[in-house]
């Protein structure tokens, strides 16, 4: 029981700014600066790349040759040519094979982790997948060089084990963990009431997965695959180490190829700053940037569509 | 209760634990074939638990749920280890508290269970169309949805969704339909429509329906079972339970002395 009566206030102080007010403003400002500088940096990088690349595009670029020719001879003393068809073919074949490897792997893993594993096993697997995702790409390249290379030579009886097959497998294994994580998120986002409804109608575990969970998580799964593609597409180090580095359109999985990214990495150091070669490499950079951007944007849009439902 | 109607569900001495917590205590319940039996009782008394034991959907929780006693559905002991859950659930359908159509088209929803259980039968579009129309007519939904069977079922109104959830059970001709507060997510109009529909199904299906709504139990059931704190207190003809309850707890509940 309250015995003492509280005095009614006669005036209230509304313009007092305490420490909390200043802390709040300061933190807001810091966060704002952080966010802005990230955006400024990205724009800066983009401007830098385009400035160098656009010079080439405006000056020496012959579009037909650029996209249509296999001849990437930027250092030829007599007549340098800049055909990137072979590089595109290399990137596409390696990324394609990587997807063939990683999609079944990562979907399978996501289904197992999300729909079958429970408790400790599930948590352990998730941590393991995240650990795999953290393996640096140079380590993957190393595995390609020193483990997969002799293995391919042995098994298929070919002279060289570096090429589409090797780098496709390496890239696939590399992309699988992140794809697994995203795919598992997509499955987890499917409301459990759907599973319960289907089970209550007598659907078996696999019927629930194939007829309900996968269709319902469709968008998230597509996004997972797209991000995997983006990862494979932009990967450099592992590709540099495992493709064998020769410019051609592959006709067999054992052919050695090279990729857009690897070409930039390998040649940029030797190209004189400001030369056509130097700028052509930046044009490749723009191309990579644009394609990766489109892939990520598509993935993002797909995820958003999934979120809205 | 002297009529010798055959039993659809015969529950005997059923106890159930969630971990260490006992939710059901030696429950006995006999549900007659073709009747609508209402299951009433205060919140948390174990109505949903009992219902979910009958199609064994509670086993989704894994070893955490432990059951002893017997449940017979049409004279089959369904708690046996060698019971095929898919078959059991084909014969014992369930309608949930929140309408839960699958994120598929209206048509695919109606055909979902049908396709699962007759996987070996040849695909036949005409036959499927007939099944869809028949099921949707039966739940009084056909006129509303006949022009957009391809639309996502999750976009229907709640009332329509719940009707669809009943319709999708019909093609596989379940013996028993369990309903767990099927109208609690609906507005009064939807509730009335659902009650009408449930009454309409009466006779062809055995319906065990959980409800919080006294008026609904009174209006829309033939027998009523009253539970309290995990025990079956009283079960009889609905008029008898409501007008002349044998147990004091029943009378107290019906008169609104519990929550
Ligand atoms: N998964 C669970 N784990 C632990 N206890 C549970 C679980 N599900 C239900 N219970 C408990 O079991 C008891 C019966 O729950 P149940 O859901 O069957 O009640 P109900 O009669 O359906 O209630 P309501 O009318 O609120 O739906 C309650 O005390 C509840 O807390
Ligand atoms: Mg309940």
XYZ file of C-alpha atoms and ligand atoms in Angstrom:
600
model
C 0.000 0.000 0.000
C 1.218 3.461 -0.850
C 0.816 5.802 2.049
C 2.822 8.729 0.754
C 1.217 10.715 -1.994
C 3.278 11.659 -4.994
C 3.526 15.337 -5.743
C 1.876 16.204 -9.053
C 4.361 17.769 -11.489
C 3.839 21.362 -12.243
C 6.185 21.645 -15.198
C 7.870 19.199 -17.566
C 11.220 19.545 -19.259
C 10.918 18.697 -22.940
C 14.082 20.166 -24.492
C 16.607 18.432 -22.297
C 19.243 16.492 -24.287
C 20.923 13.839 -22.159
C 23.873 11.595 -22.845
C 21.606 9.037 -24.491
C 20.593 11.536 -27.098
C 24.221 12.252 -28.067
C 25.189 8.594 -28.052
C 22.285 7.833 -30.306
C 23.230 10.574 -32.760
C 26.903 9.547 -32.760
C 26.154 5.890 -33.411
C 23.720 6.791 -36.157
C 26.377 8.923 -37.770
C 29.036 6.200 -37.566
C 26.751 3.604 -39.069
C 25.829 6.044 -41.805
C 29.489 6.716 -42.640
C 30.186 2.979 -42.680
C 27.337 2.317 -45.070
C 28.170 5.214 -47.329
C 31.853 4.339 -47.570
C 30.972 0.811 -48.662
C 28.868 2.237 -51.456
C 31.519 4.811 -52.381
C 34.178 2.100 -52.522
C 32.107 -0.087 -54.817
C 31.356 2.808 -57.112
C 35.032 3.782 -57.030
C 36.125 0.309 -58.058
C 33.552 0.221 -60.795
C 34.630 3.618 -62.110
C 38.289 2.594 -62.043
C 37.637 -0.595 -63.972
C 35.372 1.017 -66.515
C 37.683 3.955 -67.070
C 40.490 1.653 -68.138
C 38.244 -0.753 -69.977
C 36.168 1.860 -71.770
C 39.293 3.323 -73.330
C 39.823 0.009 -75.046
C 36.183 -0.418 -75.958
C 36.097 3.054 -77.545
C 39.485 2.716 -79.225
C 40.769 -0.607 -80.451
C 37.800 -2.911 -79.840
C 36.494 -4.849 -82.786
C 33.317 -6.436 -81.463
C 33.225 -9.236 -84.044
C 36.785 -10.195 -83.286
C 36.339 -9.751 -79.527
C 33.429 -12.152 -79.151
C 33.922 -14.230 -82.286
C 37.581 -15.081 -82.475
C 39.642 -17.653 -80.695
C 42.814 -15.677 -81.173
C 43.799 -14.034 -77.921
C 47.249 -12.740 -78.877
C 47.629 -9.457 -77.051
C 51.405 -9.616 -77.007
C 51.968 -10.295 -80.680
C 54.564 -7.782 -81.870
C 53.200 -7.635 -85.414
C 49.436 -7.746 -85.086
C 47.903 -8.200 -81.647
C 44.388 -9.727 -81.645
C 41.886 -9.799 -78.862
C 39.451 -12.698 -79.361
C 37.924 -13.959 -76.155
C 35.754 -16.760 -77.526
C 38.188 -19.330 -76.195
C 38.202 -17.737 -72.767
C 34.418 -17.635 -72.667
C 34.273 -21.259 -73.772
C 36.761 -22.172 -71.061
C 34.838 -20.374 -68.349
C 31.505 -21.747 -69.561
C 32.652 -25.354 -69.813
C 34.345 -25.336 -66.438
C 31.433 -23.598 -64.725
C 28.970 -25.918 -66.460
C 30.769 -29.039 -65.334
C 31.125 -27.557 -61.883
C 27.354 -27.227 -61.692
C 26.881 -30.808 -62.840
C 29.062 -31.817 -59.920
C 27.799 -29.437 -57.279
C 24.052 -29.344 -57.854
C 23.386 -32.994 -56.978
C 25.928 -32.868 -54.177
C 24.609 -29.758 -52.545
C 20.916 -30.509 -53.046
C 21.448 -33.959 -51.626
C 23.337 -32.577 -48.672
C 20.732 -29.878 -48.092
C 17.910 -32.413 -48.177
C 19.731 -34.689 -45.794
C 20.595 -31.920 -43.357
C 17.237 -30.213 -43.581
C 14.822 -33.124 -43.761
C 16.505 -36.161 -42.242
C 19.260 -35.244 -39.825
C 18.167 -34.186 -36.371
C 19.782 -32.873 -33.200
C 23.524 -33.251 -32.835
C 24.119 -34.816 -36.237
C 22.396 -31.919 -37.932
C 24.355 -29.272 -36.047
C 27.630 -31.076 -36.697
C 26.930 -31.331 -40.398
C 26.048 -27.663 -40.636
C 29.284 -26.641 -38.958
C 31.200 -28.993 -41.225
C 29.651 -27.494 -44.329
C 30.517 -24.025 -43.129
C 34.089 -25.119 -42.508
C 34.266 -26.477 -46.048
C 33.039 -23.147 -47.359
C 35.951 -21.462 -45.618
C 38.672 -23.431 -47.402
C 40.689 -20.878 -49.428
C 40.557 -21.345 -53.154
C 44.316 -21.727 -53.489
C 44.013 -24.857 -51.380
C 41.405 -26.193 -53.755
C 43.737 -25.374 -56.649
C 46.455 -27.245 -54.869
C 44.207 -30.263 -54.450
C 43.478 -30.075 -58.158
C 47.141 -29.956 -59.048
C 48.587 -32.517 -56.731
C 45.720 -34.889 -55.966
C 43.225 -34.856 -58.785
C 45.782 -34.437 -61.556
C 47.592 -37.770 -61.008
C 44.278 -39.425 -60.222
C 42.801 -38.405 -63.579
C 45.971 -39.451 -65.386
C 45.783 -42.844 -63.704
C 42.109 -43.530 -64.108
C 41.568 -42.295 -67.650
C 45.029 -42.971 -68.968
C 45.542 -39.474 -70.384
C 48.839 -37.579 -70.581
C 47.700 -34.542 -68.575
C 45.180 -34.416 -65.784
C 44.661 -30.680 -65.838
C 41.727 -29.359 -67.794
C 37.952 -29.071 -67.880
C 37.356 -32.210 -65.836
C 39.821 -31.368 -63.120
C 38.840 -27.751 -62.691
C 35.149 -28.561 -63.067
C 35.325 -31.031 -60.195
C 37.407 -28.688 -58.070
C 35.118 -25.764 -58.727
C 32.055 -27.916 -58.109
C 33.358 -29.078 -54.746
C 34.258 -25.522 -53.954
C 30.832 -24.127 -54.742
C 28.954 -26.984 -53.068
C 29.187 -25.818 -49.433
C 27.750 -22.358 -50.030
C 25.073 -23.837 -52.269
C 24.270 -26.385 -49.581
C 23.897 -23.681 -46.973
C 21.596 -21.576 -49.113
C 19.580 -24.568 -50.300
C 19.175 -25.722 -46.723
C 17.909 -22.282 -45.757
C 15.427 -22.529 -48.588
C 14.155 -25.890 -47.325
C 13.981 -24.616 -43.773
C 11.849 -21.714 -44.953
C 9.157 -24.134 -46.134
C 6.562 -24.082 -43.331
C 6.346 -27.303 -41.398
C 2.564 -27.218 -41.692
C 2.967 -28.204 -45.333
C 4.912 -31.292 -44.394
C 2.434 -32.119 -41.687
C -0.506 -31.710 -44.055
C 1.063 -34.014 -46.616
C 2.075 -36.599 -44.034
C -1.429 -36.567 -42.593
C -2.660 -37.571 -46.042
C -0.341 -40.539 -45.997
C 2.556 -39.164 -48.006
C 5.862 -40.883 -47.332
C 8.960 -38.927 -46.457
C 10.161 -38.873 -50.057
C 6.772 -38.007 -51.431
C 6.676 -35.081 -49.034
C 10.105 -33.966 -50.199
C 9.511 -34.321 -53.906
C 5.909 -33.226 -54.111
C 5.779 -30.554 -51.446
C 9.067 -29.348 -50.002
C 11.135 -29.025 -53.185
C 8.381 -27.297 -55.189
C 7.645 -24.974 -52.266
C 11.327 -24.145 -51.834
C 11.856 -23.873 -55.585
C 12.851 -20.237 -55.695
C 15.382 -20.515 -52.918
C 16.884 -23.575 -54.578
C 17.202 -21.774 -57.899
C 18.890 -18.914 -56.081
C 21.309 -21.356 -54.477
C 22.251 -22.745 -57.872
C 22.621 -19.270 -59.355
C 24.907 -18.157 -56.577
C 26.920 -21.316 -57.137
C 27.193 -20.390 -60.810
C 28.317 -16.916 -59.822
C 30.921 -18.385 -57.522
C 32.266 -20.684 -60.223
C 32.218 -17.954 -62.803
C 34.217 -15.512 -60.737
C 36.652 -18.000 -59.257
C 40.231 -17.397 -60.334
C 42.931 -19.094 -58.327
C 41.667 -22.663 -58.416
C 40.881 -22.324 -62.101
C 44.299 -20.917 -62.846
C 45.870 -23.911 -61.176
C 43.651 -26.689 -62.491
C 42.635 -25.805 -66.058
C 45.979 -26.334 -67.751
C 45.779 -22.859 -69.305
C 45.451 -23.093 -73.025
C 43.024 -21.115 -75.096
C 40.584 -23.301 -76.975
C 37.041 -24.516 -77.229
C 37.157 -27.839 -75.403
C 35.994 -30.937 -77.249
C 36.699 -33.423 -74.492
C 36.649 -33.190 -70.710
C 40.404 -33.731 -70.660
C 41.111 -30.698 -72.838
C 42.988 -27.986 -71.141
C 41.357 -24.571 -71.287
C 41.639 -21.221 -69.636
C 39.113 -18.876 -68.103
C 38.399 -15.155 -68.230
C 39.402 -14.692 -64.621
C 42.579 -16.715 -64.866
C 43.642 -14.770 -67.942
C 43.328 -11.481 -66.121
C 45.251 -12.787 -63.144
C 48.007 -14.299 -65.225
C 48.581 -11.417 -67.622
C 47.820 -8.216 -65.798
C 51.222 -8.110 -64.102
C 53.077 -8.254 -67.424
C 50.940 -5.870 -69.415
C 52.406 -2.340 -69.562
C 50.086 0.093 -67.811
C 47.970 1.975 -70.306
C 48.724 -0.360 -73.219
C 45.984 -1.949 -75.302
C 46.681 -5.270 -73.635
C 46.291 -3.713 -70.189
C 43.026 -2.091 -71.170
C 41.717 -5.194 -72.884
C 42.178 -7.066 -69.616
C 40.092 -4.409 -67.914
C 37.428 -4.929 -70.532
C 37.372 -8.576 -69.518
C 36.950 -7.288 -65.980
C 33.906 -5.270 -67.007
C 32.449 -8.309 -68.699
C 32.969 -10.406 -65.579
C 31.554 -7.676 -63.415
C 28.433 -7.330 -65.540
C 27.780 -11.058 -65.796
C 28.348 -11.677 -62.101
C 26.143 -8.715 -61.314
C 23.362 -10.105 -63.479
C 23.659 -13.537 -61.915
C 23.560 -12.171 -58.382
C 20.757 -9.792 -59.192
C 18.705 -12.627 -60.660
C 19.378 -14.760 -57.610
C 18.363 -11.888 -55.399
C 15.150 -11.269 -57.307
C 14.294 -14.946 -57.173
C 14.853 -15.006 -53.427
C 12.718 -11.924 -52.980
C 9.936 -13.571 -54.904
C 10.294 -16.557 -52.606
C 10.168 -14.281 -49.587
C 6.989 -12.589 -50.641
C 5.002 -15.800 -50.834
C -26.303 -45.563 -26.330
C -28.027 -48.903 -26.564
C -28.047 -49.068 -30.349
C -25.400 -51.480 -31.567
C -23.813 -49.276 -34.211
C -20.436 -50.672 -35.325
C -17.435 -48.818 -33.973
C -15.166 -46.772 -36.208
C -12.687 -45.918 -33.466
C -12.250 -47.838 -30.256
C -9.750 -46.332 -27.857
C -8.917 -48.342 -24.812
C -6.808 -47.390 -21.823
C -4.753 -44.892 -23.790
C -2.028 -42.995 -21.963
C 0.377 -40.639 -23.651
C 3.485 -38.809 -22.528
C 5.340 -35.881 -24.017
C 8.739 -36.592 -22.513
C 8.052 -36.776 -18.800
C 4.760 -34.948 -19.049
C 1.712 -37.178 -19.121
C -0.948 -35.631 -21.335
C -3.462 -38.486 -21.483
C -4.518 -40.773 -18.648
C -6.128 -44.148 -19.443
C -8.538 -42.691 -21.944
C -11.399 -44.792 -23.264
C -13.501 -43.624 -26.175
C -15.759 -45.388 -28.606
C -16.697 -43.551 -31.752
C -19.569 -45.014 -33.717
C -19.460 -45.361 -37.419
C -21.159 -42.694 -39.479
C -21.771 -40.353 -36.581
C -20.390 -36.963 -35.742
C -18.779 -37.074 -32.338
C -17.699 -33.838 -30.705
C -14.729 -33.747 -28.374
C -14.953 -30.892 -25.909
C -13.023 -29.724 -22.884
C -11.022 -26.800 -21.580
C -7.825 -25.655 -23.228
C -4.908 -27.991 -22.650
C -6.992 -30.970 -21.557
C -5.580 -33.150 -24.326
C -8.177 -33.013 -27.086
C -5.667 -32.381 -29.852
C -3.318 -34.920 -28.347
C -6.002 -37.588 -28.393
C -7.020 -36.731 -31.944
C -3.444 -36.780 -33.172
C -2.900 -40.198 -31.660
C -5.607 -41.683 -33.864
C -3.739 -41.041 -37.132
C -0.403 -41.253 -35.337
C 0.595 -37.864 -36.678
C 1.946 -37.096 -33.208
C 4.801 -39.449 -34.028
C 6.300 -36.650 -36.073
C 7.766 -35.518 -32.765
C 9.807 -38.715 -32.601
C 10.643 -40.698 -29.480
C 9.627 -37.743 -27.395
C 6.048 -39.015 -27.575
C 5.290 -42.296 -25.842
C 1.959 -44.070 -26.031
C 0.493 -47.039 -24.167
C -2.920 -48.648 -24.548
C -4.900 -49.539 -27.633
C -6.534 -47.750 -30.505
C -8.609 -49.751 -32.923
C -9.831 -48.329 -36.183
C -12.393 -50.611 -37.766
C -11.165 -53.450 -35.559
C -7.544 -53.016 -36.565
C -5.073 -52.312 -33.807
C -3.356 -49.268 -35.265
C -0.655 -48.905 -32.642
C 0.980 -52.110 -33.826
C 4.532 -51.695 -35.038
C 3.859 -53.172 -38.435
C 1.136 -50.683 -39.313
C 1.874 -48.864 -42.556
C 1.360 -45.211 -41.634
C 0.585 -44.234 -45.206
C -2.289 -46.723 -45.262
C -3.544 -45.709 -41.834
C -3.648 -42.056 -42.843
C -5.386 -42.890 -46.028
C -8.248 -44.286 -43.988
C -8.051 -41.693 -41.226
C -7.975 -38.196 -42.668
C -7.342 -35.028 -40.725
C -8.463 -31.409 -40.920
C -6.342 -28.960 -38.979
C -7.067 -25.906 -36.920
C -5.407 -23.571 -39.378
C -6.356 -24.321 -42.965
C -3.230 -25.787 -44.506
C -3.672 -26.242 -48.246
C -0.429 -27.132 -49.969
C 1.268 -24.418 -52.040
C -0.032 -25.979 -55.230
C -2.980 -25.240 -57.482
C -6.510 -25.904 -56.244
C -6.706 -28.850 -58.597
C -3.409 -30.366 -57.466
C -4.500 -29.977 -53.871
C -7.663 -31.964 -54.431
C -5.698 -34.631 -56.278
C -2.727 -34.761 -53.923
C -3.785 -37.656 -51.731
C -5.423 -39.402 -54.652
C -2.198 -39.357 -56.637
C -0.148 -40.550 -53.718
C -2.331 -43.510 -52.981
C -3.024 -44.632 -56.510
C 0.410 -44.108 -57.918
C 0.158 -47.321 -59.911
C -3.080 -46.393 -61.652
C -2.734 -44.972 -65.136
C -2.846 -41.195 -65.373
C -6.134 -40.132 -66.844
C -6.964 -36.470 -67.148
C -10.708 -36.973 -67.630
C -10.929 -39.160 -64.581
C -9.004 -36.622 -62.560
C -11.278 -33.819 -63.705
C -14.258 -35.836 -62.546
C -12.670 -36.495 -59.185
C -11.878 -32.823 -58.708
C -15.365 -31.690 -59.627
C -17.018 -34.313 -57.480
C -14.923 -33.521 -54.413
C -15.334 -29.770 -54.773
C -19.095 -30.066 -55.276
C -19.321 -32.193 -52.205
C -17.744 -29.456 -50.077
C -19.883 -26.760 -51.714
C -16.852 -25.075 -53.248
C -17.224 -25.940 -56.898
C -19.072 -22.831 -58.009
C -16.538 -20.525 -56.409
C -13.418 -22.119 -57.827
C -14.449 -23.927 -60.992
C -13.082 -21.180 -63.225
C -9.677 -20.995 -61.616
C -8.681 -24.478 -60.639
C -5.131 -23.647 -61.666
C -4.738 -20.875 -59.156
C -2.604 -21.254 -56.031
C -4.759 -22.654 -53.255
C -3.006 -20.512 -50.674
C -4.643 -17.470 -52.245
C -8.191 -18.580 -51.397
C -10.109 -17.164 -48.456
C -9.707 -19.067 -45.194
C -13.176 -20.508 -45.478
C -12.478 -21.746 -48.986
C -9.103 -23.102 -47.899
C -10.659 -25.096 -45.107
C -13.307 -26.504 -47.434
C -10.523 -27.450 -49.816
C -8.731 -29.210 -46.988
C -11.813 -31.354 -46.533
C -12.278 -31.836 -50.262
C -8.782 -33.203 -50.740
C -9.574 -36.063 -48.342
C -12.667 -37.226 -50.173
C -11.128 -38.806 -53.299
C -9.352 -41.419 -51.163
C -12.557 -42.199 -49.297
C -11.353 -42.124 -45.715
C -13.364 -44.000 -43.107
C -12.746 -41.473 -40.402
C -12.139 -37.742 -40.612
C -10.521 -36.132 -37.603
C -11.115 -32.414 -37.272
C -9.205 -30.267 -34.812
C -11.189 -27.065 -34.239
C -11.729 -26.705 -37.974
C -13.637 -23.447 -37.679
C -11.554 -21.606 -35.104
C -9.686 -19.607 -37.754
C -12.886 -18.610 -39.542
C -15.339 -15.746 -39.162
C -18.949 -16.484 -38.131
C -20.120 -16.809 -41.716
C -17.306 -19.216 -42.533
C -18.016 -21.144 -39.361
C -21.656 -21.532 -40.308
C -20.703 -22.661 -43.810
C -18.253 -25.219 -42.456
C -20.769 -26.550 -39.960
C -23.290 -26.952 -42.720
C -20.725 -28.834 -44.736
C -19.731 -31.104 -41.875
C -23.345 -31.909 -41.253
C -23.676 -32.628 -44.948
C -20.892 -35.227 -44.802
C -22.485 -36.969 -41.878
C -23.457 -40.555 -42.529
C -20.863 -41.148 -45.221
C -17.944 -40.510 -42.941
C -17.260 -40.954 -39.289
C -16.280 -37.569 -37.944
C -14.505 -36.867 -34.687
C -14.402 -33.141 -34.200
C -12.665 -31.128 -31.503
C -14.363 -27.882 -30.689
C -14.115 -25.097 -28.185
C -17.458 -23.830 -29.191
C -20.268 -25.238 -27.052
C -22.931 -24.078 -29.434
C -21.164 -25.818 -32.254
C -20.939 -29.082 -30.365
C -24.613 -28.825 -29.527
C -25.691 -27.951 -33.049
C -23.404 -30.068 -35.103
C -22.820 -33.365 -33.361
C -24.718 -36.468 -32.378
C -22.494 -37.611 -29.581
C -20.265 -35.597 -27.314
C -17.242 -36.591 -25.287
C -15.973 -34.353 -22.514
C -12.327 -34.381 -21.402
C -10.660 -32.757 -18.450
C -6.970 -32.755 -17.529
C -6.103 -35.628 -19.800
C -8.988 -37.849 -18.713
C -12.215 -38.787 -20.423
C -14.942 -37.609 -18.083
C -18.132 -38.333 -19.912
C -19.354 -39.511 -23.281
C -22.912 -39.799 -24.475
C -25.561 -38.518 -26.834
C -25.107 -34.804 -27.317
C -28.539 -33.903 -25.852
C -27.856 -36.023 -22.831
C -24.398 -34.544 -22.205
C -25.685 -31.012 -22.560
C -29.080 -31.335 -20.889
C -28.451 -33.967 -18.277
C -24.736 -34.448 -17.704
C -23.938 -37.329 -15.423
C -20.779 -35.817 -13.989
C -20.503 -32.631 -12.026
C -17.376 -31.511 -13.954
C -19.272 -31.759 -17.205
C -22.073 -29.631 -15.889
C -19.602 -27.078 -14.584
C -17.833 -26.877 -17.927
C -20.979 -26.622 -19.962
C -22.253 -23.880 -17.763
C -19.019 -22.018 -18.409
C -17.340 -22.435 -15.079
C -13.986 -23.394 -16.690
C -12.090 -21.480 -19.353
N 4.662 -31.074 -28.099
C 4.322 -30.992 -26.807
N 5.266 -31.088 -25.852
C 4.934 -30.992 -24.549
N 3.713 -30.828 -24.083
C 2.726 -30.728 -24.990
C 2.974 -30.807 -26.396
N 1.816 -30.668 -27.039
C 0.889 -30.511 -26.094
N 1.422 -30.560 -24.870
C 0.723 -30.453 -23.585
O -0.231 -31.473 -23.514
C -1.429 -30.996 -22.964
C -2.572 -31.244 -23.906
O -2.374 -30.452 -25.049
P -3.402 -30.433 -26.240
O -2.820 -29.587 -27.311
O -3.759 -31.808 -26.596
O -4.637 -29.703 -25.570
P -6.002 -29.256 -26.232
O -7.083 -29.823 -25.400
O -6.030 -29.552 -27.678
O -5.930 -27.700 -25.998
P -6.500 -26.531 -26.917
O -7.956 -26.495 -26.667
O -5.816 -25.310 -26.378
O -6.148 -26.822 -28.308
C -1.229 -29.536 -22.639
O -0.906 -29.421 -21.282
C -0.055 -29.156 -23.489
O 0.721 -28.171 -22.851
Mg -5.961 -28.331 -29.460
